[in-house]
């Protein structure tokens, strides 16, 4: 069964197929925290320890249905991950690599809210915790399930690379792999501002 994707205002909608194939995790890295501050609603995106609940899946399982013109993209630096969001209401959508052959998207929980079912019911429990050294506190360690989830996900990713299905993605042009939206790369002063906001919380 597909799980719906929706920005807060409802303009951008879509769905995720194969919810059983995802790896659900929490990332505590400073860049994910900075993205939440950039969007202006860190309290809605980050948990008490600064973690972002992320559903890692293959981009080919993500479909946008309506409002795709609202899809926006930013990056904290020229080489940073591409961070996708709905520009209509600044809802984070997910993070991808800059290279579409690395077929991965980490969908952020805020676009997966659904009154009829919990994230748990669709995607199962959190099985990975990454970059815990940047957490504001000490998240319980999940080393074994984190490694198992990463290995499992990498095998999906390698398969998508080998069979060419990495080209099926709503985030990149399938022929050249250019992002469908030109990323807004933060200037050094803009980056400094969001990094300071991360430090101060
Ligand atoms: Zn919206
Ligand atoms: Zn992160």
Tab-separated table of C-alpha atoms and ligand atoms in Angstrom:
chain	number	residue	atom	x	y	z
A	1	UNK	CA	0.000	0.000	0.000
A	2	UNK	CA	1.267	3.496	-0.807
A	3	UNK	CA	1.901	6.007	1.955
A	4	UNK	CA	0.857	9.605	1.149
A	5	UNK	CA	3.266	12.525	0.966
A	6	UNK	CA	1.947	16.045	1.563
A	7	UNK	CA	3.371	19.447	2.445
A	8	UNK	CA	1.797	21.306	5.363
A	9	UNK	CA	-0.389	23.536	3.191
A	10	UNK	CA	-1.429	20.667	0.916
A	11	UNK	CA	-0.234	22.146	-2.375
A	12	UNK	CA	2.454	19.516	-2.997
A	13	UNK	CA	1.167	15.947	-2.784
A	14	UNK	CA	2.446	12.556	-3.759
A	15	UNK	CA	3.077	9.105	-2.422
A	16	UNK	CA	5.691	6.521	-1.562
A	17	UNK	CA	5.337	3.000	-2.852
A	18	UNK	CA	6.970	-0.058	-1.276
A	19	UNK	CA	6.934	1.302	2.282
A	20	UNK	CA	8.240	-2.107	3.405
A	21	UNK	CA	11.556	-1.469	1.641
A	22	UNK	CA	12.532	1.642	3.558
A	23	UNK	CA	15.081	2.056	6.300
A	24	UNK	CA	13.849	4.417	8.988
A	25	UNK	CA	16.426	6.309	10.967
A	26	UNK	CA	17.265	9.445	12.888
A	27	UNK	CA	20.106	11.725	11.798
A	28	UNK	CA	21.625	14.123	14.322
A	29	UNK	CA	24.160	15.795	12.011
A	30	UNK	CA	24.623	19.549	12.107
A	31	UNK	CA	23.691	19.936	8.456
A	32	UNK	CA	20.273	18.334	8.961
A	33	UNK	CA	19.761	20.619	11.959
A	34	UNK	CA	20.855	23.608	9.855
A	35	UNK	CA	18.323	22.701	7.168
A	36	UNK	CA	15.545	22.734	9.803
A	37	UNK	CA	16.667	26.190	10.932
A	38	UNK	CA	16.879	27.393	7.331
A	39	UNK	CA	13.218	26.426	6.881
A	40	UNK	CA	12.281	28.349	10.020
A	41	UNK	CA	10.467	25.592	11.929
A	42	UNK	CA	13.138	23.576	13.775
A	43	UNK	CA	10.691	22.745	16.586
A	44	UNK	CA	8.437	20.952	14.129
A	45	UNK	CA	11.251	19.082	12.368
A	46	UNK	CA	13.801	18.176	15.059
A	47	UNK	CA	13.271	15.994	18.110
A	48	UNK	CA	14.454	16.967	21.628
A	49	UNK	CA	18.021	15.921	20.802
A	50	UNK	CA	18.195	17.710	17.445
A	51	UNK	CA	17.466	14.536	15.449
A	52	UNK	CA	15.571	14.377	12.158
A	53	UNK	CA	13.353	11.294	11.643
A	54	UNK	CA	14.099	10.148	8.105
A	55	UNK	CA	12.707	7.428	5.855
A	56	UNK	CA	15.487	6.311	3.512
A	57	UNK	CA	14.203	4.907	0.246
A	58	UNK	CA	14.887	4.788	-3.491
A	59	UNK	CA	13.786	7.895	-5.427
A	60	UNK	CA	11.972	5.634	-7.919
A	61	UNK	CA	9.442	4.838	-5.185
A	62	UNK	CA	8.543	8.529	-4.749
A	63	UNK	CA	5.858	10.071	-6.978
A	64	UNK	CA	4.644	13.653	-6.888
A	65	UNK	CA	1.010	13.994	-7.903
A	66	UNK	CA	0.144	17.663	-7.530
A	67	UNK	CA	1.936	20.947	-6.999
A	68	UNK	CA	5.330	19.774	-8.230
A	69	UNK	CA	6.030	23.380	-9.259
A	70	UNK	CA	6.341	24.115	-5.527
A	71	UNK	CA	9.281	21.707	-5.227
A	72	UNK	CA	12.363	23.696	-4.208
A	73	UNK	CA	15.959	22.758	-3.585
A	74	UNK	CA	18.783	24.170	-1.474
A	75	UNK	CA	22.236	23.151	-0.406
A	76	UNK	CA	24.350	24.332	2.484
A	77	UNK	CA	27.441	24.430	0.234
A	78	UNK	CA	28.580	23.843	-3.361
A	79	UNK	CA	29.257	20.181	-2.593
A	80	UNK	CA	26.617	19.534	0.075
A	81	UNK	CA	23.628	17.235	-0.227
A	82	UNK	CA	20.631	18.506	-2.118
A	83	UNK	CA	17.875	19.336	0.333
A	84	UNK	CA	14.397	19.381	-1.140
A	85	UNK	CA	11.404	21.201	0.311
A	86	UNK	CA	8.001	22.575	-0.620
A	87	UNK	CA	8.578	26.276	-1.260
A	88	UNK	CA	4.872	27.086	-0.710
A	89	UNK	CA	5.049	26.474	3.050
A	90	UNK	CA	8.698	25.463	3.703
A	91	UNK	CA	7.893	21.840	4.517
A	92	UNK	CA	11.031	19.688	4.223
A	93	UNK	CA	10.618	16.827	1.745
A	94	UNK	CA	13.943	15.001	1.722
A	95	UNK	CA	17.668	14.877	1.045
A	96	UNK	CA	19.427	13.399	-1.968
A	97	UNK	CA	22.986	13.073	-3.136
A	98	UNK	CA	24.120	15.445	-5.911
A	99	UNK	CA	24.876	12.412	-8.073
A	100	UNK	CA	21.641	10.729	-9.151
A	101	UNK	CA	23.470	7.424	-9.685
A	102	UNK	CA	23.646	7.259	-5.901
A	103	UNK	CA	19.962	6.394	-5.785
A	104	UNK	CA	18.893	7.537	-2.359
A	105	UNK	CA	16.391	9.897	-0.816
A	106	UNK	CA	15.980	10.465	2.907
A	107	UNK	CA	12.376	11.607	3.215
A	108	UNK	CA	11.712	13.789	6.240
A	109	UNK	CA	8.845	12.852	8.554
A	110	UNK	CA	7.128	16.264	8.244
A	111	UNK	CA	5.904	15.486	4.701
A	112	UNK	CA	4.679	12.018	5.692
A	113	UNK	CA	2.096	12.974	8.303
A	114	UNK	CA	-1.128	11.090	7.756
A	115	UNK	CA	-4.098	11.224	10.126
A	116	UNK	CA	-5.126	7.671	9.227
A	117	UNK	CA	-1.859	5.918	10.113
A	118	UNK	CA	1.321	6.542	12.045
A	119	UNK	CA	4.835	6.455	10.601
A	120	UNK	CA	5.318	3.324	12.710
A	121	UNK	CA	2.379	1.593	11.048
A	122	UNK	CA	3.630	2.366	7.531
A	123	UNK	CA	7.389	2.165	7.906
A	124	UNK	CA	8.086	0.358	11.169
A	125	UNK	CA	10.208	1.587	14.039
A	126	UNK	CA	13.420	3.624	13.899
A	127	UNK	CA	16.255	1.177	13.200
A	128	UNK	CA	19.199	3.517	12.594
A	129	UNK	CA	20.696	6.362	14.561
A	130	UNK	CA	23.453	8.222	12.753
A	131	UNK	CA	25.785	11.091	13.664
A	132	UNK	CA	24.798	10.716	17.331
A	133	UNK	CA	27.899	12.639	18.394
A	134	UNK	CA	26.159	15.821	17.262
A	135	UNK	CA	23.017	15.051	19.259
A	136	UNK	CA	22.025	17.359	22.077
A	137	UNK	CA	22.151	14.565	24.623
A	138	UNK	CA	22.875	10.860	24.420
A	139	UNK	CA	20.494	8.925	22.189
A	140	UNK	CA	20.295	5.202	23.027
A	141	UNK	CA	22.769	3.320	20.866
A	142	UNK	CA	21.406	1.070	18.079
A	143	UNK	CA	24.690	-0.058	16.576
A	144	UNK	CA	23.681	-3.503	15.362
A	145	UNK	CA	20.364	-2.556	13.818
A	146	UNK	CA	21.975	0.577	12.309
A	147	UNK	CA	24.621	-1.509	10.540
A	148	UNK	CA	22.041	-4.083	9.412
A	149	UNK	CA	19.780	-1.338	8.021
A	150	UNK	CA	22.618	0.371	6.172
A	151	UNK	CA	23.778	-2.901	4.607
A	152	UNK	CA	20.228	-3.753	3.575
A	153	UNK	CA	19.708	-0.317	2.057
A	154	UNK	CA	23.051	-0.358	0.229
A	155	UNK	CA	22.078	-3.588	-1.493
A	156	UNK	CA	18.902	-1.887	-2.853
A	157	UNK	CA	20.981	1.061	-3.946
A	158	UNK	CA	23.562	-1.074	-5.740
A	159	UNK	CA	20.809	-2.977	-7.509
A	160	UNK	CA	19.257	0.323	-8.709
A	161	UNK	CA	22.672	1.365	-10.022
A	162	UNK	CA	23.248	-1.895	-11.871
A	163	UNK	CA	19.809	-2.184	-13.467
A	164	UNK	CA	19.712	1.518	-14.416
A	165	UNK	CA	16.538	2.207	-12.420
A	166	UNK	CA	18.342	5.053	-10.626
A	167	UNK	CA	17.198	7.099	-13.652
A	168	UNK	CA	13.594	6.859	-12.447
A	169	UNK	CA	13.521	9.763	-10.047
A	170	UNK	CA	11.285	12.811	-9.587
A	171	UNK	CA	14.306	14.848	-8.443
A	172	UNK	CA	16.569	14.648	-11.515
A	173	UNK	CA	16.232	14.715	-15.308
A	174	UNK	CA	16.491	11.053	-16.312
A	175	UNK	CA	18.932	11.642	-19.192
A	176	UNK	CA	21.605	13.943	-17.796
A	177	UNK	CA	20.941	13.675	-14.092
A	178	UNK	CA	20.583	17.413	-13.555
A	179	UNK	CA	18.331	18.416	-10.648
A	180	UNK	CA	14.787	19.328	-11.772
A	181	UNK	CA	15.118	22.547	-9.767
A	182	UNK	CA	18.321	24.600	-9.631
A	183	UNK	CA	19.586	24.334	-6.058
A	184	UNK	CA	19.885	27.531	-4.064
A	185	UNK	CA	23.352	27.292	-2.516
A	186	UNK	CA	23.731	29.305	0.678
A	187	UNK	CA	26.353	32.035	0.741
A	188	UNK	CA	28.933	31.801	3.504
A	189	UNK	CA	27.117	34.430	5.558
A	190	UNK	CA	23.759	32.669	5.140
A	191	UNK	CA	25.402	29.401	6.166
A	192	UNK	CA	26.995	31.045	9.182
A	193	UNK	CA	23.599	32.355	10.266
A	194	UNK	CA	21.933	28.912	10.223
A	195	UNK	CA	24.955	27.229	11.846
A	196	UNK	CA	24.842	29.813	14.645
A	197	UNK	CA	21.159	29.051	15.117
A	198	UNK	CA	22.081	25.338	15.494
A	199	UNK	CA	24.706	26.174	18.141
A	200	UNK	CA	22.298	28.319	20.119
A	201	UNK	CA	19.576	25.692	20.513
B	1	LIG	ZN1	2.916	23.688	0.943
B	2	LIG	ZN1	22.011	14.543	8.734
